[in-house]
Short mmCIF file of C-alpha atoms in Angstrom, two decimals:
data_model
loop_
_atom_site.label_atom_id
_atom_site.label_comp_id
_atom_site.label_asym_id
_atom_site.label_seq_id
_atom_site.Cartn_x
_atom_site.Cartn_y
_atom_site.Cartn_z
CA UNK A 224 -77.15 -48.58 7.15
CA UNK A 225 -78.13 -46.49 10.14
CA UNK A 226 -79.13 -42.81 9.90
CA UNK A 227 -76.36 -41.65 12.64
CA UNK A 228 -74.09 -43.20 10.37
CA UNK A 229 -75.19 -41.65 7.48
CA UNK A 230 -74.52 -38.27 8.95
CA UNK A 231 -71.42 -39.81 10.11
CA UNK A 232 -70.82 -40.43 6.67
CA UNK A 233 -71.75 -37.33 5.06
CA UNK A 234 -70.38 -35.34 7.61
CA UNK A 235 -66.68 -36.68 6.86
CA UNK A 236 -67.25 -36.50 3.22
CA UNK A 237 -67.88 -32.80 3.94
CA UNK A 238 -65.10 -32.12 5.70
CA UNK A 239 -62.69 -33.88 3.49
CA UNK A 240 -65.09 -31.43 0.34
CA UNK A 241 -64.08 -28.86 3.09
CA UNK A 242 -60.87 -29.63 3.22
CA UNK A 243 -59.87 -30.24 -0.41
CA UNK A 244 -61.18 -27.14 -1.18
CA UNK A 245 -58.84 -25.39 1.54
CA UNK A 246 -56.19 -26.58 -0.55
CA UNK A 247 -57.25 -26.11 -3.76
CA UNK A 248 -58.08 -22.32 -2.53
CA UNK A 249 -54.12 -22.55 -1.08
CA UNK A 250 -52.66 -24.06 -4.01
CA UNK A 251 -54.24 -21.10 -6.36
CA UNK A 252 -53.58 -17.97 -3.19
CA UNK A 253 -49.49 -19.73 -3.61
CA UNK A 254 -49.85 -19.49 -7.61
CA UNK A 255 -51.46 -16.36 -7.68
CA UNK A 256 -49.38 -15.20 -5.07
CA UNK A 257 -45.63 -17.27 -4.46
CA UNK A 258 -44.07 -17.02 -2.07
CA UNK A 259 -40.80 -15.15 -2.97
CA UNK A 260 -37.11 -14.79 -0.97
CA UNK A 261 -35.13 -13.30 -3.28
CA UNK A 262 -31.87 -11.73 -1.36
CA UNK A 263 -30.07 -9.15 -3.77
CA UNK A 264 -26.08 -8.28 -2.85
CA UNK A 265 -24.91 -5.17 -0.72
CA UNK A 266 -24.03 -3.97 -4.61
CA UNK A 267 -25.90 -3.35 -7.50
CA UNK A 268 -23.45 -1.32 -9.67
CA UNK A 269 -21.56 -1.94 -12.46
CA UNK A 270 -18.85 -0.73 -14.58
CA UNK A 271 -20.15 0.00 -17.97
CA UNK A 272 -17.95 -2.50 -20.56
CA UNK A 273 -18.19 -5.46 -17.74
CA UNK A 274 -19.12 -8.57 -18.63
CA UNK A 275 -22.22 -9.37 -15.80
CA UNK A 276 -25.45 -11.88 -15.69
CA UNK A 277 -28.63 -11.36 -13.21
CA UNK A 278 -27.33 -14.19 -10.99
CA UNK A 279 -24.49 -11.64 -10.99
CA UNK A 280 -26.66 -9.31 -8.30
CA UNK A 281 -28.04 -11.78 -6.00
CA UNK A 282 -26.73 -13.85 -3.09
CA UNK A 283 -29.26 -16.41 -2.69
CA UNK A 284 -32.95 -17.68 -4.13
CA UNK A 285 -35.56 -20.25 -2.90
CA UNK A 286 -34.82 -21.71 -6.33
CA UNK A 287 -33.30 -22.08 -9.66
CA UNK A 288 -33.86 -20.09 -13.21
CA UNK A 289 -35.29 -20.68 -15.84
CA UNK A 290 -33.21 -18.26 -17.69
CA UNK A 291 -29.59 -16.88 -16.56
CA UNK A 292 -29.61 -13.52 -18.74
CA UNK A 293 -26.84 -12.00 -20.10
CA UNK A 294 -26.91 -7.86 -18.93
CA UNK A 295 -26.65 -5.25 -21.13
CA UNK A 296 -23.64 -2.72 -19.81
CA UNK A 297 -22.82 -0.66 -22.98
CA UNK A 298 -24.50 2.60 -21.37
CA UNK A 299 -24.47 3.78 -18.20
CA UNK A 300 -26.82 4.38 -16.11
CA UNK A 301 -29.45 2.41 -14.11
CA UNK A 302 -31.61 -0.54 -15.55
CA UNK A 303 -34.71 -2.50 -14.63
CA UNK A 304 -33.66 -6.13 -14.44
CA UNK A 305 -36.87 -8.17 -14.89
CA UNK A 306 -36.53 -12.26 -14.76
CA UNK A 307 -38.46 -15.39 -14.33
CA UNK A 308 -37.13 -18.46 -11.64
CA UNK A 309 -39.02 -21.56 -10.65
CA UNK A 310 -39.42 -22.08 -6.74
CA UNK A 311 -38.86 -24.94 -4.42
CA UNK A 312 -42.14 -25.63 -5.09
CA UNK A 313 -42.14 -25.41 -9.00
CA UNK A 314 -44.16 -21.97 -9.41
CA UNK A 315 -43.10 -19.60 -11.84
CA UNK A 316 -41.95 -17.14 -10.38
CA UNK A 317 -41.57 -12.73 -11.79
CA UNK A 318 -38.84 -10.37 -9.97
CA UNK A 319 -37.41 -7.57 -10.99
CA UNK A 320 -34.98 -5.16 -9.31
CA UNK A 321 -33.07 -2.22 -10.61
CA UNK A 322 -29.37 -1.64 -11.53
CA UNK A 323 -27.18 0.79 -12.38
CA UNK A 324 -24.60 0.24 -14.30
CA UNK A 325 -21.13 3.16 -13.91
CA UNK A 326 -18.10 4.34 -15.33
CA UNK A 327 -15.33 4.69 -12.43
CA UNK A 328 -12.71 4.54 -14.86
CA UNK A 329 -10.31 7.63 -15.43
CA UNK A 330 -9.83 8.89 -18.74
CA UNK A 331 -6.04 7.20 -20.39
CA UNK A 332 -3.50 9.92 -21.34
CA UNK A 333 -0.83 8.77 -23.44
CA UNK A 334 2.41 11.25 -22.82
CA UNK A 335 5.26 11.20 -21.45
CA UNK A 336 6.89 13.63 -18.95
CA UNK A 337 7.81 16.49 -20.82
CA UNK A 338 6.20 17.41 -24.36
CA UNK A 339 8.48 19.89 -27.32
CA UNK A 340 7.12 22.33 -29.41
CA UNK A 341 8.59 24.58 -31.64
CA UNK A 342 8.41 28.55 -30.40
CA UNK A 343 4.85 29.69 -32.54
CA UNK A 344 3.00 27.18 -32.48
CA UNK A 345 -0.03 27.26 -31.44
CA UNK A 346 -2.80 25.14 -28.80
CA UNK A 347 -3.44 22.36 -31.44
CA UNK A 348 -0.51 20.39 -30.48
CA UNK A 349 -2.99 19.41 -27.24
CA UNK A 350 -5.37 17.26 -29.17
CA UNK A 351 -2.31 15.80 -31.34
CA UNK A 352 -1.52 14.08 -27.24
CA UNK A 353 -3.84 10.53 -27.13
CA UNK A 354 -6.65 11.16 -24.63
CA UNK A 355 -9.70 8.05 -24.90
CA UNK A 356 -11.94 7.12 -21.87
CA UNK A 357 -12.87 3.99 -21.65
CA UNK A 358 -17.72 5.15 -22.35
CA UNK A 359 -17.07 8.93 -23.27
CA UNK A 360 -16.15 9.48 -26.89
CA UNK A 361 -15.16 13.15 -26.87
CA UNK A 362 -13.78 13.20 -23.36
CA UNK A 363 -12.61 17.23 -22.25
CA UNK A 364 -9.58 17.71 -22.70
CA UNK A 365 -7.03 20.67 -21.34
CA UNK A 366 -3.43 21.47 -19.91
CA UNK A 367 -3.78 23.07 -16.95
CA UNK A 368 -0.95 25.80 -16.31
CA UNK A 369 0.96 28.36 -17.26
CA UNK A 370 2.59 28.62 -21.12
CA UNK A 371 3.86 31.16 -23.29
CA UNK A 372 4.12 28.90 -26.77
CA UNK A 373 5.90 32.55 -28.45
CA UNK A 374 8.52 32.63 -25.90
CA UNK A 375 11.42 29.74 -25.25
CA UNK A 376 11.41 27.84 -21.75
CA UNK A 377 10.40 24.76 -20.13
CA UNK A 378 6.99 24.84 -18.20
CA UNK A 379 5.69 23.00 -15.33
CA UNK A 380 2.03 21.98 -16.64
CA UNK A 381 -0.28 19.55 -16.32
CA UNK A 382 -2.72 17.21 -18.58
CA UNK A 383 -6.52 17.24 -17.25
CA UNK A 384 -9.17 15.26 -18.51
CA UNK A 385 -12.47 15.01 -17.31
CA UNK A 386 -14.71 12.26 -18.48
CA UNK A 387 -19.00 12.82 -18.47
CA UNK A 388 -18.96 10.89 -15.59
CA UNK A 389 -16.90 13.03 -13.66
CA UNK A 390 -13.88 10.54 -13.53
CA UNK A 391 -10.48 12.66 -13.92
CA UNK A 392 -7.14 11.83 -14.82
CA UNK A 393 -3.94 14.44 -14.07
CA UNK A 394 -0.49 14.19 -15.05
CA UNK A 395 1.91 16.57 -14.48
CA UNK A 396 4.94 16.70 -16.88
CA UNK A 397 7.15 19.56 -18.21
CA UNK A 398 6.12 21.43 -22.28
CA UNK A 399 9.09 22.35 -23.07
CA UNK A 400 8.73 25.38 -25.80
CA UNK A 401 12.33 25.22 -28.11
CA UNK A 402 13.49 27.14 -30.85
CA UNK A 403 13.60 24.99 -34.44
CA UNK A 404 16.54 23.03 -35.32
CA UNK A 405 18.34 24.13 -37.62
CA UNK A 406 19.09 21.34 -40.49
CA UNK A 407 22.09 18.75 -39.52
CA UNK A 408 24.36 18.91 -42.67
CA UNK A 409 27.04 16.48 -41.51
CA UNK A 410 26.29 12.37 -42.17
CA UNK A 411 26.21 10.10 -39.86
CA UNK A 412 26.97 5.95 -40.60
CA UNK A 413 25.95 3.31 -39.36
CA UNK A 414 25.54 -0.74 -38.82
CA UNK A 415 21.65 -1.43 -39.62
CA UNK A 416 20.59 -4.13 -37.38
CA UNK A 417 19.13 -7.70 -38.72
CA UNK A 418 17.90 -10.66 -37.33
CA UNK A 419 18.37 -13.74 -39.40
CA UNK A 420 15.72 -16.03 -40.15
CA UNK A 421 17.95 -19.38 -39.16
CA UNK A 422 19.45 -17.47 -35.51
CA UNK A 423 14.72 -17.58 -34.68
CA UNK A 424 13.92 -20.83 -36.17
CA UNK A 425 17.30 -21.99 -34.09
CA UNK A 426 16.06 -20.18 -30.94
CA UNK A 427 12.53 -20.59 -31.03
CA UNK A 428 11.69 -24.09 -33.07
CA UNK A 429 9.84 -26.94 -31.05
CA UNK A 430 6.74 -29.10 -31.05
CA UNK A 431 4.67 -27.12 -30.36
CA UNK A 432 6.00 -23.91 -32.46
CA UNK A 433 5.77 -22.33 -35.85
CA UNK A 434 7.94 -19.95 -37.57
CA UNK A 435 6.16 -17.86 -39.98
CA UNK A 436 6.80 -13.79 -41.73
CA UNK A 437 4.23 -11.30 -42.47
CA UNK A 438 4.30 -10.13 -45.96
CA UNK A 439 3.08 -7.03 -47.69
CA UNK A 440 3.91 -4.92 -51.19
CA UNK A 441 7.18 -3.43 -48.58
CA UNK A 442 8.87 -6.64 -49.11
CA UNK A 443 8.39 -6.15 -53.16
CA UNK A 444 8.52 -9.80 -55.46
CA UNK A 445 8.65 -12.64 -52.99
CA UNK A 446 10.27 -15.67 -53.87
CA UNK A 447 7.74 -18.15 -52.35
CA UNK A 448 10.27 -21.64 -53.60
CA UNK A 449 13.07 -20.03 -51.58
CA UNK A 450 10.60 -19.40 -48.88
CA UNK A 451 9.45 -22.81 -48.71
CA UNK A 452 12.95 -23.68 -49.23
CA UNK A 453 14.25 -21.72 -45.77
CA UNK A 454 11.69 -23.35 -43.36
CA UNK A 455 8.91 -20.29 -43.44
CA UNK A 456 6.33 -22.67 -41.85
CA UNK A 457 3.18 -19.73 -42.29
CA UNK A 458 2.92 -16.08 -43.34
CA UNK A 459 0.60 -13.35 -43.59
CA UNK A 460 -0.80 -11.17 -46.06
CA UNK A 461 -1.83 -7.43 -45.91
CA UNK A 462 -5.22 -8.02 -47.46
CA UNK A 463 -5.21 -3.73 -47.54
CA UNK A 464 -6.35 -0.53 -46.19
CA UNK A 465 -9.01 1.99 -46.64
CA UNK A 466 -7.35 5.87 -47.85
CA UNK A 467 -7.76 6.95 -44.06
CA UNK A 468 -10.73 7.74 -41.77
CA UNK A 469 -14.54 6.82 -44.39
CA UNK A 470 -11.39 6.73 -47.01
CA UNK A 471 -12.00 4.02 -50.11
CA UNK A 472 -10.36 0.41 -49.81
CA UNK A 473 -6.95 -0.02 -51.28
CA UNK A 474 -6.18 -3.65 -51.99
CA UNK A 475 -2.36 -4.29 -51.56
CA UNK A 476 -0.32 -3.48 -54.31
CA UNK A 477 1.29 -7.41 -54.00
CA UNK A 478 -1.56 -8.71 -52.46
CA UNK A 479 -2.95 -11.55 -55.12
CA UNK A 480 0.60 -11.99 -56.19
CA UNK A 481 0.84 -13.26 -52.52
CA UNK A 482 -1.61 -15.25 -51.96
CA UNK A 483 -1.23 -17.62 -55.65
CA UNK A 484 1.92 -17.54 -53.92
CA UNK A 485 1.37 -19.53 -51.01
CA UNK A 486 -1.01 -21.30 -52.23
CA UNK A 487 1.57 -22.72 -54.90
CA UNK A 488 3.85 -23.82 -52.97
CA UNK A 489 2.13 -25.20 -49.55
CA UNK A 490 2.99 -22.29 -46.91
CA UNK A 491 -0.82 -21.77 -44.40
CA UNK A 492 -2.27 -18.79 -45.48
CA UNK A 493 -3.56 -15.91 -42.36
CA UNK A 494 -4.35 -11.93 -43.54
CA UNK A 495 -4.07 -8.64 -41.96
CA UNK A 496 -6.41 -5.60 -42.72
CA UNK A 497 -5.22 -2.46 -41.29
CA UNK A 498 -7.95 -0.53 -40.41
CA UNK A 499 -9.04 3.63 -40.20
CA UNK A 500 -12.94 2.03 -38.36
CA UNK A 501 -14.07 4.56 -36.62
CA UNK A 502 -17.77 2.92 -36.56
CA UNK A 503 -18.81 -0.86 -35.89
CA UNK A 504 -20.36 -0.54 -39.17
CA UNK A 505 -17.50 0.52 -40.56
CA UNK A 506 -15.12 -2.37 -39.36
CA UNK A 507 -17.96 -4.70 -40.29
CA UNK A 508 -17.95 -3.07 -44.08
CA UNK A 509 -14.32 -4.31 -44.15
CA UNK A 510 -14.39 -7.45 -42.69
CA UNK A 511 -16.98 -8.15 -45.66
CA UNK A 512 -14.70 -6.08 -47.94
CA UNK A 513 -11.65 -8.70 -46.37
CA UNK A 514 -13.89 -11.91 -47.01
CA UNK A 515 -14.49 -10.60 -50.61
CA UNK A 516 -10.66 -10.83 -51.83
CA UNK A 517 -10.15 -14.48 -50.38
CA UNK A 518 -12.78 -15.93 -51.24
CA UNK A 519 -11.39 -16.96 -54.16
CA UNK A 520 -7.97 -18.33 -52.22
CA UNK A 521 -7.20 -20.91 -49.25
CA UNK A 522 -6.92 -19.22 -46.17
CA UNK A 523 -5.68 -21.20 -43.15
CA UNK A 524 -4.85 -18.86 -40.44
CA UNK A 525 -6.60 -16.65 -38.80
CA UNK A 526 -7.75 -13.07 -40.37
CA UNK A 527 -6.80 -10.14 -38.14
CA UNK A 528 -7.51 -6.94 -36.63
CA UNK A 529 -4.50 -4.74 -37.28
CA UNK A 530 -5.62 -0.91 -36.14
CA UNK A 531 -2.71 0.97 -34.60
CA UNK A 532 -3.81 5.24 -35.07
CA UNK A 533 -3.34 5.80 -31.89
CA UNK A 534 -0.50 9.21 -32.68
CA UNK A 535 -3.64 10.98 -33.86
CA UNK A 536 -6.76 8.71 -31.92
CA UNK A 537 -8.54 11.88 -30.94
CA UNK A 538 -9.41 11.97 -34.73
CA UNK A 539 -11.83 9.15 -34.30
CA UNK A 540 -14.22 10.62 -31.66
CA UNK A 541 -14.25 6.33 -30.35
CA UNK A 542 -13.94 4.94 -26.94
CA UNK A 543 -11.62 2.58 -26.07
CA UNK A 544 -14.56 0.85 -25.12
CA UNK A 545 -16.23 2.16 -29.25
CA UNK A 546 -12.46 0.42 -30.32
CA UNK A 547 -12.91 -2.97 -28.38
CA UNK A 548 -16.59 -3.35 -29.53
CA UNK A 549 -15.62 -2.61 -33.25
CA UNK A 550 -12.84 -5.70 -32.75
CA UNK A 551 -15.52 -7.86 -31.53
CA UNK A 552 -17.65 -7.20 -34.44
CA UNK A 553 -14.68 -6.92 -37.64
CA UNK A 554 -13.78 -10.54 -35.40
CA UNK A 555 -16.73 -11.45 -35.46
CA UNK A 556 -18.01 -11.36 -38.78
CA UNK A 557 -15.31 -13.20 -40.26
CA UNK A 558 -16.01 -15.87 -38.07
CA UNK A 559 -19.41 -16.07 -39.28
CA UNK A 560 -18.02 -16.55 -42.44
CA UNK A 561 -16.22 -20.13 -41.12
CA UNK A 562 -12.42 -18.41 -40.48
CA UNK A 563 -10.87 -17.23 -37.49
CA UNK A 564 -10.14 -13.55 -36.01
CA UNK A 565 -7.64 -12.64 -34.37
CA UNK A 566 -6.64 -8.69 -32.67
CA UNK A 567 -2.87 -8.01 -33.18
CA UNK A 568 -1.03 -5.25 -31.22
CA UNK A 569 1.57 -4.43 -29.55
CA UNK A 570 2.64 -4.79 -26.24
CA UNK A 571 2.04 -1.29 -24.56
CA UNK A 572 -1.56 -1.08 -26.51
CA UNK A 573 -2.47 -4.23 -25.26
CA UNK A 574 -1.84 -3.18 -22.11
CA UNK A 575 -3.09 -0.27 -21.25
CA UNK A 576 -5.71 0.39 -23.95
CA UNK A 577 -7.42 -2.64 -25.76
CA UNK A 578 -10.03 -4.52 -23.07
CA UNK A 579 -9.24 -7.50 -22.22
CA UNK A 580 -9.63 -9.90 -24.90
CA UNK A 581 -11.75 -12.99 -25.11
CA UNK A 582 -10.76 -14.20 -28.82
CA UNK A 583 -6.63 -15.13 -29.73
CA UNK A 584 -3.85 -11.91 -30.23
CA UNK A 585 -1.51 -11.84 -32.56
CA UNK A 586 0.96 -10.34 -30.62
CA UNK A 587 3.96 -7.49 -31.92
CA UNK A 588 7.01 -6.64 -29.49
CA UNK A 589 10.15 -6.81 -30.67
CA UNK A 590 12.35 -8.04 -28.19
CA UNK A 591 14.57 -11.44 -27.75
CA UNK A 592 12.31 -12.11 -25.01
CA UNK A 593 8.27 -10.41 -24.25
CA UNK A 594 7.07 -10.11 -20.55
CA UNK A 595 3.91 -9.42 -22.12
CA UNK A 596 1.61 -11.70 -19.37
CA UNK A 597 -1.56 -11.91 -21.06
CA UNK A 598 -2.55 -15.08 -23.65
CA UNK A 599 -1.18 -14.76 -27.48
CA UNK A 600 -1.25 -16.96 -30.24
CA UNK A 601 1.18 -15.41 -32.73
CA UNK A 602 4.17 -13.11 -31.49
CA UNK A 603 6.55 -10.79 -34.48
CA UNK A 604 9.14 -10.41 -32.31
CA UNK A 605 11.37 -7.98 -35.48
CA UNK A 606 11.36 -5.97 -38.36
CA UNK A 607 14.36 -7.01 -39.39
CA UNK A 608 14.62 -9.64 -40.91
CA UNK A 609 16.78 -11.68 -43.24
CA UNK A 610 15.09 -14.26 -45.28
CA UNK A 611 16.05 -16.05 -48.45
CA UNK A 612 13.43 -15.15 -51.62
CA UNK A 613 13.04 -11.28 -50.04
CA UNK A 614 15.40 -8.81 -50.51
CA UNK A 615 14.83 -5.97 -48.13
CA UNK A 616 13.65 -6.91 -44.18
CA UNK A 617 11.16 -7.94 -43.16
CA UNK A 618 9.00 -9.26 -39.98
CA UNK A 619 9.37 -12.67 -38.25
CA UNK A 620 6.71 -13.92 -35.98
CA UNK A 621 6.31 -17.18 -33.98
CA UNK A 622 3.24 -18.93 -33.51
CA UNK A 623 2.24 -21.42 -30.62
CA UNK A 624 -0.15 -24.59 -31.56
CA UNK A 625 -2.15 -25.78 -28.93
CA UNK A 626 -2.86 -28.73 -29.97
#
C-alpha cells in the first residue's frame, strides 16, 4: 500500500474514532442530562382524602411511567412528589414537582329548621347537635345570635361551624325555649304495624334475590327449624358491642345459641358488630375480637361494621374521613382473615356522612321502595317483621345476588 493511501486510511480511521468518541460522549451526556419533557396540569391541588395518582397531575410525558404510585392525601398541606419514568431514548429519568392537598369541604351540620329546649337549659345542648367535618376532628361549632334560655320564646339564630381551613357552614334555625310539658295521664291506643315475611317474599323474591333476617338477643329464643321452613334464606347475627367508647367487650347474649342454630339447619350466616370505635386501632381491635368469636363456626356472608352513634357524634372527636378510614380498617382486617367486609348504615347517613364506598353496603331504609342511588348488596327494609319461629318483631332484609 502506498504511503498516500496509508495516510488516507489512517485519516478515515481517526475520523471514525472521533465520531465514535463524540457519540459516546453524547450518549454519556444524554444519560447524565436526559431530555425531560414533562408537562404538568395547571391545577396541582387535590382535595383531602380523594384518591389520586402521580399521573393525575401530568398532561404529557416523553416516555412511560416506571410506576404510577398512589398519592397520600390523608393530610392537608404541600407535598413533594418524586417519581421515575423511562423516556423515549429508554433512559431512566428522575422528576419531582409539588402538589397541595387542600380541604375545600365545609363542615356538616345535622340540624332541622328548629330545635327545642326547656327553660333553664344550659348551652351544653349545642354539643348535642351533630357538627362534623371531613378532615378536622374538632371544628368550631357555635350559635350566632341573641337568645335567652331562661325566657320562653322562639329565637332566630344561626348554627355556625368552621373548620381549621376556614371552610364554614351557616345553618339558620329557630331555637324554641319552652316550658317542660306536664305528664299525660291519658292513654291512647293504636294498632301496631307489622310486615309479614310472606309478603316480603311475594313482593321481592326472584331469581337474583334472597330474603333473610338479622337477629340479636332482642328476638329471644329463635326456632331455626321454623325459620328454615318459612323460607328464610340467610341471617345476620349480632356478635356483640362494647359498653361505650373505650368500654369492655360484650358478647350478644344469644349469639352462640343463634349461630349454632343457624349452622345446624344450614341457613347461611353473616355477622354484625355494633361499634363504638373512635380510632383506626380500635376498629382493628374490634374486628379481631369478632374473628375470635366466629372462628369455630360457619360464616359464609359478610361481616358488617355497624357504627350508628350519630346522636352523640361530637363525643368521638372524629372527622368524617377518620370515620370512613375506621370502617376501611375494620373491613380490611376481616378480609385479610378470609371473610368479606360490609358497611351497614341508613340511607341518610350513607348520603351525607359516609364517604363514597368501594366496599359492599348493607342499606337500612324502612320503606316499600328505596330511592337510595348508591350501590348496595343487602337492603334492610323494615323492623316490624313477623315470621314463624320468632316471638315478636324482627328486621327483614333482601339480598341482591350478582352471581
